[in-house]
XYZ file of C-alpha atoms in Angstrom:
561
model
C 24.424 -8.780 -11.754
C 23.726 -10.604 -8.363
C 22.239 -7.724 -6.099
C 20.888 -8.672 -2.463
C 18.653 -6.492 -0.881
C 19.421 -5.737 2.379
C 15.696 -4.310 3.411
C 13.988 -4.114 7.412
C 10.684 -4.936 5.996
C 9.281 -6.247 2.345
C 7.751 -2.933 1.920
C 6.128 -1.048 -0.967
C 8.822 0.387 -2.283
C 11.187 -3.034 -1.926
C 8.698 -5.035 -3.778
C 8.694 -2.120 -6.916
C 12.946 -2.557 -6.618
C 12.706 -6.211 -6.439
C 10.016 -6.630 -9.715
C 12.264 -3.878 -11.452
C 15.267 -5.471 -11.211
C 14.119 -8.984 -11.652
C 12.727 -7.548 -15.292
C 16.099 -5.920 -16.272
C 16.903 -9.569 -16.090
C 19.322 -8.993 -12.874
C 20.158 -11.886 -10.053
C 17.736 -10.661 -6.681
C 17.652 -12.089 -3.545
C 15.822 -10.761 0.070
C 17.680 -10.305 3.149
C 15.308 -8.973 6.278
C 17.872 -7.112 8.773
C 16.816 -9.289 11.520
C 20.399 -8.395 13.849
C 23.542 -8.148 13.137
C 24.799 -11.765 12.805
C 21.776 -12.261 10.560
C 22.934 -9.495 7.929
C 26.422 -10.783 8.031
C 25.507 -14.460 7.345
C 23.196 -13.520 4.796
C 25.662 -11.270 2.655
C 28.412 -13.993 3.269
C 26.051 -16.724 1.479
C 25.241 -14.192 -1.248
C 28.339 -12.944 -2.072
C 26.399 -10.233 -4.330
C 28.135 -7.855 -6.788
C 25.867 -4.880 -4.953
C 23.997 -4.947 -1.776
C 21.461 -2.252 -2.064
C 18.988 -1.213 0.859
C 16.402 0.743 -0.228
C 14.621 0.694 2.903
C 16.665 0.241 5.782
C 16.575 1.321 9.615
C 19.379 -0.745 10.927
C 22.775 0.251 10.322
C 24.765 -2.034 8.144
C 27.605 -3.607 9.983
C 30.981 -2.348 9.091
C 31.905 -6.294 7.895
C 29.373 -5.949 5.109
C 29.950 -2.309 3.778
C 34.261 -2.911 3.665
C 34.006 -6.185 1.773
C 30.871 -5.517 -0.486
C 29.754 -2.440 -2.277
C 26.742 -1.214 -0.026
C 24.361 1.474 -1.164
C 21.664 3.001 0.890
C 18.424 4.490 -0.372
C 17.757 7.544 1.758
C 14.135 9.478 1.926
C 16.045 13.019 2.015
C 18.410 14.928 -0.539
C 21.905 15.318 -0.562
C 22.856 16.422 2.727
C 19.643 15.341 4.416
C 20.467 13.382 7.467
C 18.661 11.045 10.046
C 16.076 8.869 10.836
C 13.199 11.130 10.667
C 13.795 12.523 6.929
C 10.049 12.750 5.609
C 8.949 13.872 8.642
C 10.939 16.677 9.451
C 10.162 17.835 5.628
C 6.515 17.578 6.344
C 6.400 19.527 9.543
C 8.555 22.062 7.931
C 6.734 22.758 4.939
C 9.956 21.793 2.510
C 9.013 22.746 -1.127
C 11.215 20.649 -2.688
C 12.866 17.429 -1.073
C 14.701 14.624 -2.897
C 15.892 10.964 -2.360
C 19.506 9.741 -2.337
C 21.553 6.939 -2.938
C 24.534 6.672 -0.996
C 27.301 4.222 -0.081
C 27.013 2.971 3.240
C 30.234 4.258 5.625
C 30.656 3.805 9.499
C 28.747 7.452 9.882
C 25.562 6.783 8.892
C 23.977 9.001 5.486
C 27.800 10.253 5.207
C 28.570 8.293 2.386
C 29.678 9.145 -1.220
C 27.114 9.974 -3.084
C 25.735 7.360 -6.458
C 22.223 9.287 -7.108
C 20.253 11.478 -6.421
C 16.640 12.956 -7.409
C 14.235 15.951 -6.175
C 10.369 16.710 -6.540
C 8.251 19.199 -5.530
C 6.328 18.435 -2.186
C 2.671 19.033 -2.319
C 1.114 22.343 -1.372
C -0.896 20.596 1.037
C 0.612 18.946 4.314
C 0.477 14.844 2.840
C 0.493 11.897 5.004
C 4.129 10.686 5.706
C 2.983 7.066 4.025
C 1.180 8.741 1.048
C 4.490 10.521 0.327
C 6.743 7.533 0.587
C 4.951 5.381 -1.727
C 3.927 8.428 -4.512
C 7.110 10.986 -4.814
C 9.634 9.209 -2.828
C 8.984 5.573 -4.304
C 9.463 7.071 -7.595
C 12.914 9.264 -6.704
C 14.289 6.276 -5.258
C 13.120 3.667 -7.898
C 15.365 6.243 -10.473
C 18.400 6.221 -7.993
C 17.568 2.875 -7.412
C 18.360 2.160 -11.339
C 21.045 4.585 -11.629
C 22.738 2.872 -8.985
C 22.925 -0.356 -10.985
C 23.802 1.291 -13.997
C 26.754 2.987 -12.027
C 27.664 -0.586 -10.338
C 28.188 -1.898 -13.638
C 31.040 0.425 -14.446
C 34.246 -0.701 -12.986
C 35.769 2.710 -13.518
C 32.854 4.246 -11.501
C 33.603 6.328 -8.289
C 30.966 8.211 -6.297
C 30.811 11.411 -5.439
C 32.362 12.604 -1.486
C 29.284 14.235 0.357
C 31.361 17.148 1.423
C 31.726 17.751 -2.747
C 28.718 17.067 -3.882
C 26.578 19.463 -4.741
C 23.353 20.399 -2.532
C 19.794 20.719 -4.837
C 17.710 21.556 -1.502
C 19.731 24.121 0.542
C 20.054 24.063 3.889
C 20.098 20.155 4.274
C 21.826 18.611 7.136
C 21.722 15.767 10.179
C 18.570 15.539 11.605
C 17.571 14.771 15.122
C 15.287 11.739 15.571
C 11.910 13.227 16.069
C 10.077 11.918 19.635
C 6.588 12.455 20.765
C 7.474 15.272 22.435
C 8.616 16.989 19.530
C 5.809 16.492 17.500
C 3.036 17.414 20.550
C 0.619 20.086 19.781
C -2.387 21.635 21.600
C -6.227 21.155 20.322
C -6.437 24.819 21.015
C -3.111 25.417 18.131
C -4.096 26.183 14.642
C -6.011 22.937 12.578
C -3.609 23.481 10.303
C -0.501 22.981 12.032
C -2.442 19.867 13.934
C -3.174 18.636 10.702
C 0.125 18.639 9.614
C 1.957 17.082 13.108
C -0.030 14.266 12.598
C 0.154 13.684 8.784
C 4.332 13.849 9.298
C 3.313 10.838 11.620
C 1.272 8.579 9.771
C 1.490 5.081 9.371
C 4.206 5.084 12.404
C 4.106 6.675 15.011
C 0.976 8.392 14.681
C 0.896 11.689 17.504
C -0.262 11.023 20.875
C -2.900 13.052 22.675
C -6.203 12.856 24.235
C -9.582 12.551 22.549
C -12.837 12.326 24.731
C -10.718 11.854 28.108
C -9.031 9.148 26.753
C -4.763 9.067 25.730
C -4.446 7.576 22.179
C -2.087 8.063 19.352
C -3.831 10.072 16.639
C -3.233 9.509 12.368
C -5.471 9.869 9.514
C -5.967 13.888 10.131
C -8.266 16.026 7.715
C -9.345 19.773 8.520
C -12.816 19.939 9.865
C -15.841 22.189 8.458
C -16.802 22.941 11.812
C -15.628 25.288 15.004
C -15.775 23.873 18.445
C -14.434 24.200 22.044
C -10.893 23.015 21.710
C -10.641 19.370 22.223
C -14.245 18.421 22.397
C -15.992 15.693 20.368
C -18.138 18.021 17.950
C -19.548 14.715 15.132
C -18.668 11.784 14.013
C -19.231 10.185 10.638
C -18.224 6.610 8.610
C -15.587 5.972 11.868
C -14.184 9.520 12.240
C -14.156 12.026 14.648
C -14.825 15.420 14.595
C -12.328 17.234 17.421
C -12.885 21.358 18.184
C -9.638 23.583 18.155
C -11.387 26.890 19.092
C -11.345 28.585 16.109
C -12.311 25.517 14.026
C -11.751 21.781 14.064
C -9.722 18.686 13.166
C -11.197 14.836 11.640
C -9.535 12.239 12.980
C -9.848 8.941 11.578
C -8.073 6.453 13.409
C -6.319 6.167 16.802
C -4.566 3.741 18.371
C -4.613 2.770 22.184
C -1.176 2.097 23.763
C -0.377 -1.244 22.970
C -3.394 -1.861 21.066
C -3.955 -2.045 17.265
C -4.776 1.217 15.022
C -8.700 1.361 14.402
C -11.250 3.462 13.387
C -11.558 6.270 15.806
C -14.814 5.466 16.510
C -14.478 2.107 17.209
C -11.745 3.233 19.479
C -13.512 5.671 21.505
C -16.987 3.251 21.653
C -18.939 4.246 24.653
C -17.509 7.685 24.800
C -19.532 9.373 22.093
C -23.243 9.427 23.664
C -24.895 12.396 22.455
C -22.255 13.139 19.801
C -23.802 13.881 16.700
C -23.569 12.303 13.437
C -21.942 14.810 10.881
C -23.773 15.113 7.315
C -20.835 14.990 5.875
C -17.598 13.358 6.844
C -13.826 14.327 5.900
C -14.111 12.916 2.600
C -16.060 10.674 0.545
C -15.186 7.169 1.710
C -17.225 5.553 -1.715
C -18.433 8.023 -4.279
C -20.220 8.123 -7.511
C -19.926 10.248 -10.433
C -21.563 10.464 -14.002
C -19.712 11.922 -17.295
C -22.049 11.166 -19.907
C -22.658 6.953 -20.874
C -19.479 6.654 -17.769
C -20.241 6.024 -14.208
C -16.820 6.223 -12.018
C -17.800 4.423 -7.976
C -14.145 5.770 -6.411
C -13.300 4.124 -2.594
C -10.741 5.145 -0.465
C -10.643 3.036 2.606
C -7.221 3.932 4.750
C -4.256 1.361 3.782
C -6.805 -0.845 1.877
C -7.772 -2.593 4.737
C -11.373 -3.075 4.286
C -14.119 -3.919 7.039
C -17.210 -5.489 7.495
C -19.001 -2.078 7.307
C -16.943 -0.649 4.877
C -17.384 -3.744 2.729
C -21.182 -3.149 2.508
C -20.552 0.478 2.059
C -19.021 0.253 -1.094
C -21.439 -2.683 -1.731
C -24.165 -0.744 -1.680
C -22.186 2.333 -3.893
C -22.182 -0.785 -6.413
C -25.805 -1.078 -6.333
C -26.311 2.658 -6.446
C -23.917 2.360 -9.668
C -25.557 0.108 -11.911
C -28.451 0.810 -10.971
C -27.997 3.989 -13.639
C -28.207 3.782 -16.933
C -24.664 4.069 -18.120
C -23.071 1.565 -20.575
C -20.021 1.654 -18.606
C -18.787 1.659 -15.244
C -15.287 2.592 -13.896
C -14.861 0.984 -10.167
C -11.806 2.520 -9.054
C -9.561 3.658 -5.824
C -7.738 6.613 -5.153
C -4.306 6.936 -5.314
C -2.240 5.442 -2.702
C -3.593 1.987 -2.111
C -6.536 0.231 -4.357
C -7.340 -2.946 -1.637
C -5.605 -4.968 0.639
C -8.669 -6.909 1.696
C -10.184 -7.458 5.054
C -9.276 -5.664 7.860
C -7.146 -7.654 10.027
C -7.213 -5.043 12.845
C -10.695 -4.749 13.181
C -11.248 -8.485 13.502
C -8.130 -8.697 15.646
C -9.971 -5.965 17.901
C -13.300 -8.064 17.648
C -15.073 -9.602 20.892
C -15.129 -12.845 18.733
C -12.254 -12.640 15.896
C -13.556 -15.470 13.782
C -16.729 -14.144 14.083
C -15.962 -10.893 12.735
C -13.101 -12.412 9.720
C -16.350 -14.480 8.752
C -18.272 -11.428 8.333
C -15.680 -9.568 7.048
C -15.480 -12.156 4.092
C -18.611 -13.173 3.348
C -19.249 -8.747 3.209
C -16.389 -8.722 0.497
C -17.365 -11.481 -1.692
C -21.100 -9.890 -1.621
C -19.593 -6.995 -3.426
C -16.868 -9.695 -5.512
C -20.322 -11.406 -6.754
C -21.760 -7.691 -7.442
C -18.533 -7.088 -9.826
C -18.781 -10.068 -11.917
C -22.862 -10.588 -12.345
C -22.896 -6.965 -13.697
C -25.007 -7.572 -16.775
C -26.335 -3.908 -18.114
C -22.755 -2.303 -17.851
C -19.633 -3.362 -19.032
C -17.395 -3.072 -15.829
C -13.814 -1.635 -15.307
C -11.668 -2.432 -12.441
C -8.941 0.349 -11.761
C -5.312 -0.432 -9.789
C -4.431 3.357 -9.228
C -2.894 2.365 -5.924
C -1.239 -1.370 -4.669
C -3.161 -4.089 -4.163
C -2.679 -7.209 -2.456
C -4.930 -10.419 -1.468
C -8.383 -10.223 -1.563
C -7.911 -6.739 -2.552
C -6.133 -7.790 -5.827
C -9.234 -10.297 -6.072
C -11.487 -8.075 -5.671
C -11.190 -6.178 -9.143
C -10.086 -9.299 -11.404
C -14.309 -10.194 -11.823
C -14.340 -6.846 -13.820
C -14.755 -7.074 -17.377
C -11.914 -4.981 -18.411
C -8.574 -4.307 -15.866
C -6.150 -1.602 -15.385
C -3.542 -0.344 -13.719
C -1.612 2.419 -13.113
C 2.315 2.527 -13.706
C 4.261 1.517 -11.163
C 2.105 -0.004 -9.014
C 2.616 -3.125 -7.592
C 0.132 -6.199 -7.051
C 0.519 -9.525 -4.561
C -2.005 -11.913 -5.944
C -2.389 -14.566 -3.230
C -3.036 -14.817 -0.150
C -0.728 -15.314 3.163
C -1.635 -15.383 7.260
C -2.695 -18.552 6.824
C -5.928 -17.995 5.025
C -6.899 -19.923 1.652
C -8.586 -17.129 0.069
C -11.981 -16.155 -1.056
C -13.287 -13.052 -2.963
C -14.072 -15.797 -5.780
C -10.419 -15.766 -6.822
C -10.647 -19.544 -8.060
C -12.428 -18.462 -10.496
C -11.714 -15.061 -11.602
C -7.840 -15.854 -10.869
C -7.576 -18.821 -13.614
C -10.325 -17.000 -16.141
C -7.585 -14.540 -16.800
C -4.118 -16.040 -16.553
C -4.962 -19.883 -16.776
C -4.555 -22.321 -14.254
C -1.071 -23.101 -14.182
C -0.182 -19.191 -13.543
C -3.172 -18.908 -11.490
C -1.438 -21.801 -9.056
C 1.834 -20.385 -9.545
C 0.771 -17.026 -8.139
C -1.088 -18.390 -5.346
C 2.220 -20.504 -4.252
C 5.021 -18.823 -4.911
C 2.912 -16.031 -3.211
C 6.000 -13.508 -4.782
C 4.773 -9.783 -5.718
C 4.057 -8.554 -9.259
C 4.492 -4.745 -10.829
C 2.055 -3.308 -13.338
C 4.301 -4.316 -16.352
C 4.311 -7.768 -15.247
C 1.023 -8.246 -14.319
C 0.445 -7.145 -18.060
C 2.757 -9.623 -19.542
C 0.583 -12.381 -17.567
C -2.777 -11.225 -18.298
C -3.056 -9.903 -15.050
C -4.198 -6.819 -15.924
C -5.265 -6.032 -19.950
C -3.624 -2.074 -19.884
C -1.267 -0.378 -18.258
C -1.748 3.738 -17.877
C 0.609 6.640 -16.942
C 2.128 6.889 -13.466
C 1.251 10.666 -12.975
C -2.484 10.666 -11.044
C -4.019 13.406 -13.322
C -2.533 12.040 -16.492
C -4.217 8.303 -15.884
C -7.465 9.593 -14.582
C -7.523 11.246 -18.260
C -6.293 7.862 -19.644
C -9.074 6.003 -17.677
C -11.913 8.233 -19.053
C -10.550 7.472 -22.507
C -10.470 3.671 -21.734
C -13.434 3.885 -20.599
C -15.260 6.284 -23.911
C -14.054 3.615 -26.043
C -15.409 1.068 -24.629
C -18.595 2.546 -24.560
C -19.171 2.685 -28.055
C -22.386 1.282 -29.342
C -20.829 -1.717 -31.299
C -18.557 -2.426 -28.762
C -20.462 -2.421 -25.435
C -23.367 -4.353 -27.193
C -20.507 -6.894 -28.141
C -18.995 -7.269 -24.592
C -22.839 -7.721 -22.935
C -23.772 -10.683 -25.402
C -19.974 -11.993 -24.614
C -20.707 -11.622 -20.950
C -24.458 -13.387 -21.433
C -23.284 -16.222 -23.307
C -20.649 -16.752 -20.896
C -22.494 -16.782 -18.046
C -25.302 -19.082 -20.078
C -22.815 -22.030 -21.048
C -20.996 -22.087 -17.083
C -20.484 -25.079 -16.112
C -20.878 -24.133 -12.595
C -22.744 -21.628 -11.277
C -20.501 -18.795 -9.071
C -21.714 -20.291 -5.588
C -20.111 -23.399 -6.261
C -16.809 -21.465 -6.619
C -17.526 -19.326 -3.263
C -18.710 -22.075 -1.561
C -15.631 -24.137 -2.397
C -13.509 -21.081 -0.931
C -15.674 -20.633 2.494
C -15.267 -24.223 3.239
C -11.943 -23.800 3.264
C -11.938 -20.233 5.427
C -14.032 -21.661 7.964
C -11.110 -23.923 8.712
C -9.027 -21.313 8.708
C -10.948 -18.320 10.684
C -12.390 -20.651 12.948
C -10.768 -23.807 13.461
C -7.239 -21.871 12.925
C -5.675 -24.571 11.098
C -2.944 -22.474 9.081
C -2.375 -20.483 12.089
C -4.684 -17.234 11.363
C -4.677 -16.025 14.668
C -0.991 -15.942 15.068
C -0.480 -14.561 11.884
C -2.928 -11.553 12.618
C -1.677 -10.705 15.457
C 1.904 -10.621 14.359
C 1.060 -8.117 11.371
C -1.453 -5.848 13.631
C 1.233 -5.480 16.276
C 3.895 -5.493 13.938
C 6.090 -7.936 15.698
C 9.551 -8.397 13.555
C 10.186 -11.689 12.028
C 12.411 -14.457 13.294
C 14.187 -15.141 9.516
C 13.513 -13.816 6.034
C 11.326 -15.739 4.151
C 12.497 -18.890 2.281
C 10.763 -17.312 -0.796
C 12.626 -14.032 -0.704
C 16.150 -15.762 0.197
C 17.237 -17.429 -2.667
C 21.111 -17.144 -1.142
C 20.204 -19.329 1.167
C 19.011 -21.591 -0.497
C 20.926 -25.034 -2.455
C 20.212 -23.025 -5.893
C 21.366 -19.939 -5.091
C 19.345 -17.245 -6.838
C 17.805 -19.734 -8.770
C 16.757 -18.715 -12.692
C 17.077 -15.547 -14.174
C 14.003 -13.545 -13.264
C 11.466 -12.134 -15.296
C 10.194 -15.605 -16.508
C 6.448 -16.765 -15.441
C-alpha cells in the first residue's frame, strides 16, 4: 500500500510509524504540513492509497480529505476533542485516557471512527512529553496498524462518532488551553504546581516568576523542603529549589521569553548569591547500583541533550563504576530518552558557541573513550529510551548492546556537524562499512527491530519498563558467568593488542573535521542550531523523507538495508 504521512514535525512517534510500516513491507513517504498549498501539492504527487497523520496540528484541507482517505491520529479517546488533549488529561487527573484514529472531516476530531485504544494514566502527575512517547506512542502505533489493516478492506466503513461507543466517559471538545489557564500561585499546593507544569512540558512550559525574574517553567519535581512561597530555598546539578509555604517545588529548566530552554540555573545566573547548594537534588541525574558481580551506572539527563558538565558527570559515574569489582557493568538510561548528544541549547546560550560545542564534544568522547577501553568489566550499553547522534554513538563502544522494544534510533549525525563520539570506529566495528556509510548518509531513522536485523544492536527486550529492567539483569547474570566473562576480556585484550590504529587516531580524525564545523561553520552549524533551539518551522520537507517528490517515486520497497 502507498501511505503518505501527512505529519507537522518528524517526531518520535512519526519515526516509530514510518520504521513500522516500512517493515510490513508498505510504500512510505514524508509530507511536513508546511501551509496549505504545500499539503495539497504533496498529496497530489503522491497519490497514496491512505494519508495518515499521526501527528498533526494543522488541519487538513478539505481538497485532500474528499479525494483521499485521510486518517488522523488523535492523543484523546473517542469523544476527546481539541488541541490540548494530553494536557487537559494531566491537569485533570484522568485515570484512564486513550488514543484514536479518525477520518479527517471539515469539523476537526468529528470524524468516523477506524481505532481506538485506552491505558491507564499513571498515579503520579507525568510530564506531557513522557506520556506521548510511553502510553500514547504505543495506543497510537496499534491504531496506527489497525488503520492499515482496515484500509486494506474495500468493504470497510468506519464507525460515525455520534455511534460509537465512549471507553472514557465524559469525553468531549476541549478548549485550547492558554497560559492563563494553566497559571498557579507558589503559595497553591506543590502538588497541583507540579502537575500545571508537567501538563506543559516540552511546549509550552508555564510561565511565572522565579527569583524576580518572568520565565516559563518545565521539568517540575516535588521538593523535600518547606519555604516562603516563591523564594529560592537550594539549588543542585542545574535545578532550583522554589518555597510554596507549606513545602516546595524543583524546577529544572526555564526558559526566558524568546530565549532557548536551559537549565534553571544557568537561567537565573547571578540571581542565586547566597542560595545554598541542596545535598540532594530532585533525582539522581547519574547513579550507581550493585546486585551482586552487576554494576548498573543509570543517567537521566532531560530530552538527552547532554552538556559539558553533565558530560563529565556521568564521566566520572563511569570511573566510579569500574572502578568496583564487578565482572559486569550495565550503563543504561531511564526510560524516555537514552541520548541525543550535546546540548545544542546550552552552546547556543554560550558567550562563545564554538567554544562551548568544542567542549561539549571533546567532554562526550572522554566518556565514549571510557566505554570502549573498559578492560576489567565486560560492558553493556542499554537503549531503554530513543537515541539519536552522538547519543546513539555513545553506547555502540559497549561490549554487548540492547534495546528496548519500540524504541527508535537515528544513527548519524545532521546540523551540519560530521560527528565524533568515535563513531568511525565503533559505527563500522558493528555493522561494516558499507552500512556504517549508509546510515551516516541516508541519515533515515531506525526502530529496535531493525537496528537488530543490522547489527545495530545484538538483543532486543520487552517494551514494558519493569519487564526489561528484569530482562536486562538477566542479560546481564549471564554474561557474567565465569567462562564467559573471562572469554569476552581475553576477546577484548587481543583486540585491542592487534589494532591497527590506536583510538586517538580515530578521534582525532573526527575533531579535525568538527573544528571545521563548530568553528569555521562550514556545514552551516550555527544556522542549524539555532533553527532547532528556537524551533523555527522548515521551508520544505526533506528530500530524504519525500520520496513523492521525487523522479522514483517511493523508490524500493522498504525494509531492505
Amino acid at each position: 500500500m502507498k501511505i503518505l504521512l501527512l505529519v507537522s514535525s518528524f517526531n518520535g512517534l512519526t519515526q516509530r510509524a514510518w520504521c513500522a510500516l516500512r517493515e510490513a513491507g508498505h510504500q512510505v513517504s514524508v509530507e511536513l504540513a508546511i501551509d496549505e498549498a504545500t499539503i495539497v501539492s504533496g498529496v497530489e504527487a503522491a497519490k497514496p492509497d491512505l494519508v495518515l497523520c499521526p501527528f498533526l496540528k494543522e488541519r487538513v484541507p478539505a481538497r485532500v480529505w474528499r479525494t483521499w482517505r485521510t486518517v488522523i491520529i488523535h492523543p484523546g479517546p473517542v469523544g476527546d476533542r481539541g488541541p490540548s488533549s494530553l494536557d487537559h488529561a494531566i491537569m485533570n487527573r484522568a485515570p484512564v485516557w486513550g488514543v484514536t484514529a479518525l477520518q479527517a472531516v471539515e469539523e476537526m476530531d468529528a470524524g468516523p471512527i477506524w481505532a481506538t485504544r485506552t491505558f491507564r494514566m499513571p498515579d503520579d502527575a507525568p510530564r506531557k512529553s513522557v506520556l506521548y512517547n510511553a502510553q500514547v506512542a504505543d495506543a497510537a502505533l496499534e491504531c496506527v496498524r489497525e488503520t492499515v489493516e482496515k484500509a486494506a478492506d474495500p468493504t470497510f466503513v468506519p464507525t460515525p462518532l455520534e455511534r460509537a461507543r465512549r471507553p472514557v466517559p465524559g469525553t468531549a471538545e476541549q478548549p485550547l488551553l492558554r497560559q492563563k489557564d494553566r497559571t498557579f500561585a507558589w503559595a497553591d499546593d506543590p502538588e497541583a504546581i507540579v502537575r500545571r507544569i508537567r501538563a506543559a512540558d516540552g511546549f509550552p512550559g508555564v510561565r511565572t516568576e522565579v527569583a524576580g525574574v518572568q520565565v516559563n517553567a518545565f521539568d517540575a519535581y516535588p521538593g523535600h523542603l518547606a519555604g516562603p512561597p516563591g523564594e529560592v530555598l537550594a539549588h543542585r546539578d542545574g535545578s532550583v529549589l522554589v518555597g510554596t509555604g507549606r513545602g516546595s517545588v524543583w524546577l529544572g529548566h526555564l526558559k526566558l521569553p524568546g530565549g532557548v530552554k536551559l537549565p534553571a540555573t544557568a537561567v537565573l545566573r547571578g540571581r542565586l548569591r547566597g542560595v545554598p547548594q541542596a545535598e540532594v537534588g530532585p533525582y539522581r541525574q547519574v547513579e550507581y547500583t550493585r546486585r551482586g558481580e552487576i554494576g548498573v551506572l543509570t543517567f537521566r539527563f532531560y530530552n538527552g541533550a547532554m552538556s559539558t558538565r553533565q558530560c563529565r558527570r556521568l564521566g566520572a559515574g563511569l570511573r566510579h563504576a569500574l572502578r568496583q569489582d564487578t565482572r559486569v557493568l550495565v550503563l543504561r538510561s531511564g526510560e524516555c530518552v537514552f541520548s541525543n548528544g550535546i546540548h545544542l541549547g546550552t552552546i547556543e546560550a554560550a558567550a562563545d558557541p564554538a567554544a562551548e560545542a568544542w567542549a561539549n564534544i571533546r567532554a562526550i568522547n572522554a566518556v565514549c573513550r571510557r566505554i570502549i577501553t573498559a578492560s576489567g568489566q565486560l560492558v553493556i550499553s542499554a537503549y531503554a529510551g530513543n537515541a539519536g547522534a552522538g547519543g546513539v554513538m555513545l553506547g555502540l563502544g559497549a561490549d554487548l548492546v540492547v534495546a528496548r522494544a519500540g524504541i527508535v534510533l537515528n544513527p548519524h549525525y545532521e546540523m551540519g556537524l560530521y560527528g565524533s563520539e568515535l563513531h568511525t570506529y565503533t559505527l563500522p566495528r558493528r555493522v561494516g562499512a558499507a552500512t556504517a556509510t549508509r546510515l551516516t548518509t541516508e541519515r533515515l531513522p531506525v526502530d529496535a527491530a531493525g537496528a537488530r536485523s543490522i547489527g545495530l544492536v545484538d538483543e532486543v527486550g520487552p517494551r514494558e519498563p519493569e519487564e526489561f529492567t528484569a530482562w536486562l539483569y538477566e542479560v546481564a547474570a549471564a554474561q557474567s558467568g565465569t567462562s564467559r566473562w573471562r572469554a569476552a576480556l581475553t576477546a577484548k585484550a587481543e583486540q585491542a593488542r592487534t589494532a591497527t590504529r590506536p583510538l586517538s587516531y580515530y578521534e582525532t580524525r573526527e575533531l579535525a573535521e568538527m573544528a571545521g564545523d563548530m568553528f569555521d561553520d562550514r556545514n552551516g552549524f550555527a544556522a542549524a542550531r539555532r533553527a532547532f533551539v528556537y524551533k523555527e518551522k522548515p521551508a520544505r520537507t526533506p528530500a530524504k523523507l519525500a520520496s513523492h517528490r521525487q523522479p522514483d517515486a517511493y523508490g524500493q520497497p522498504a525494509g531492505v538495508w
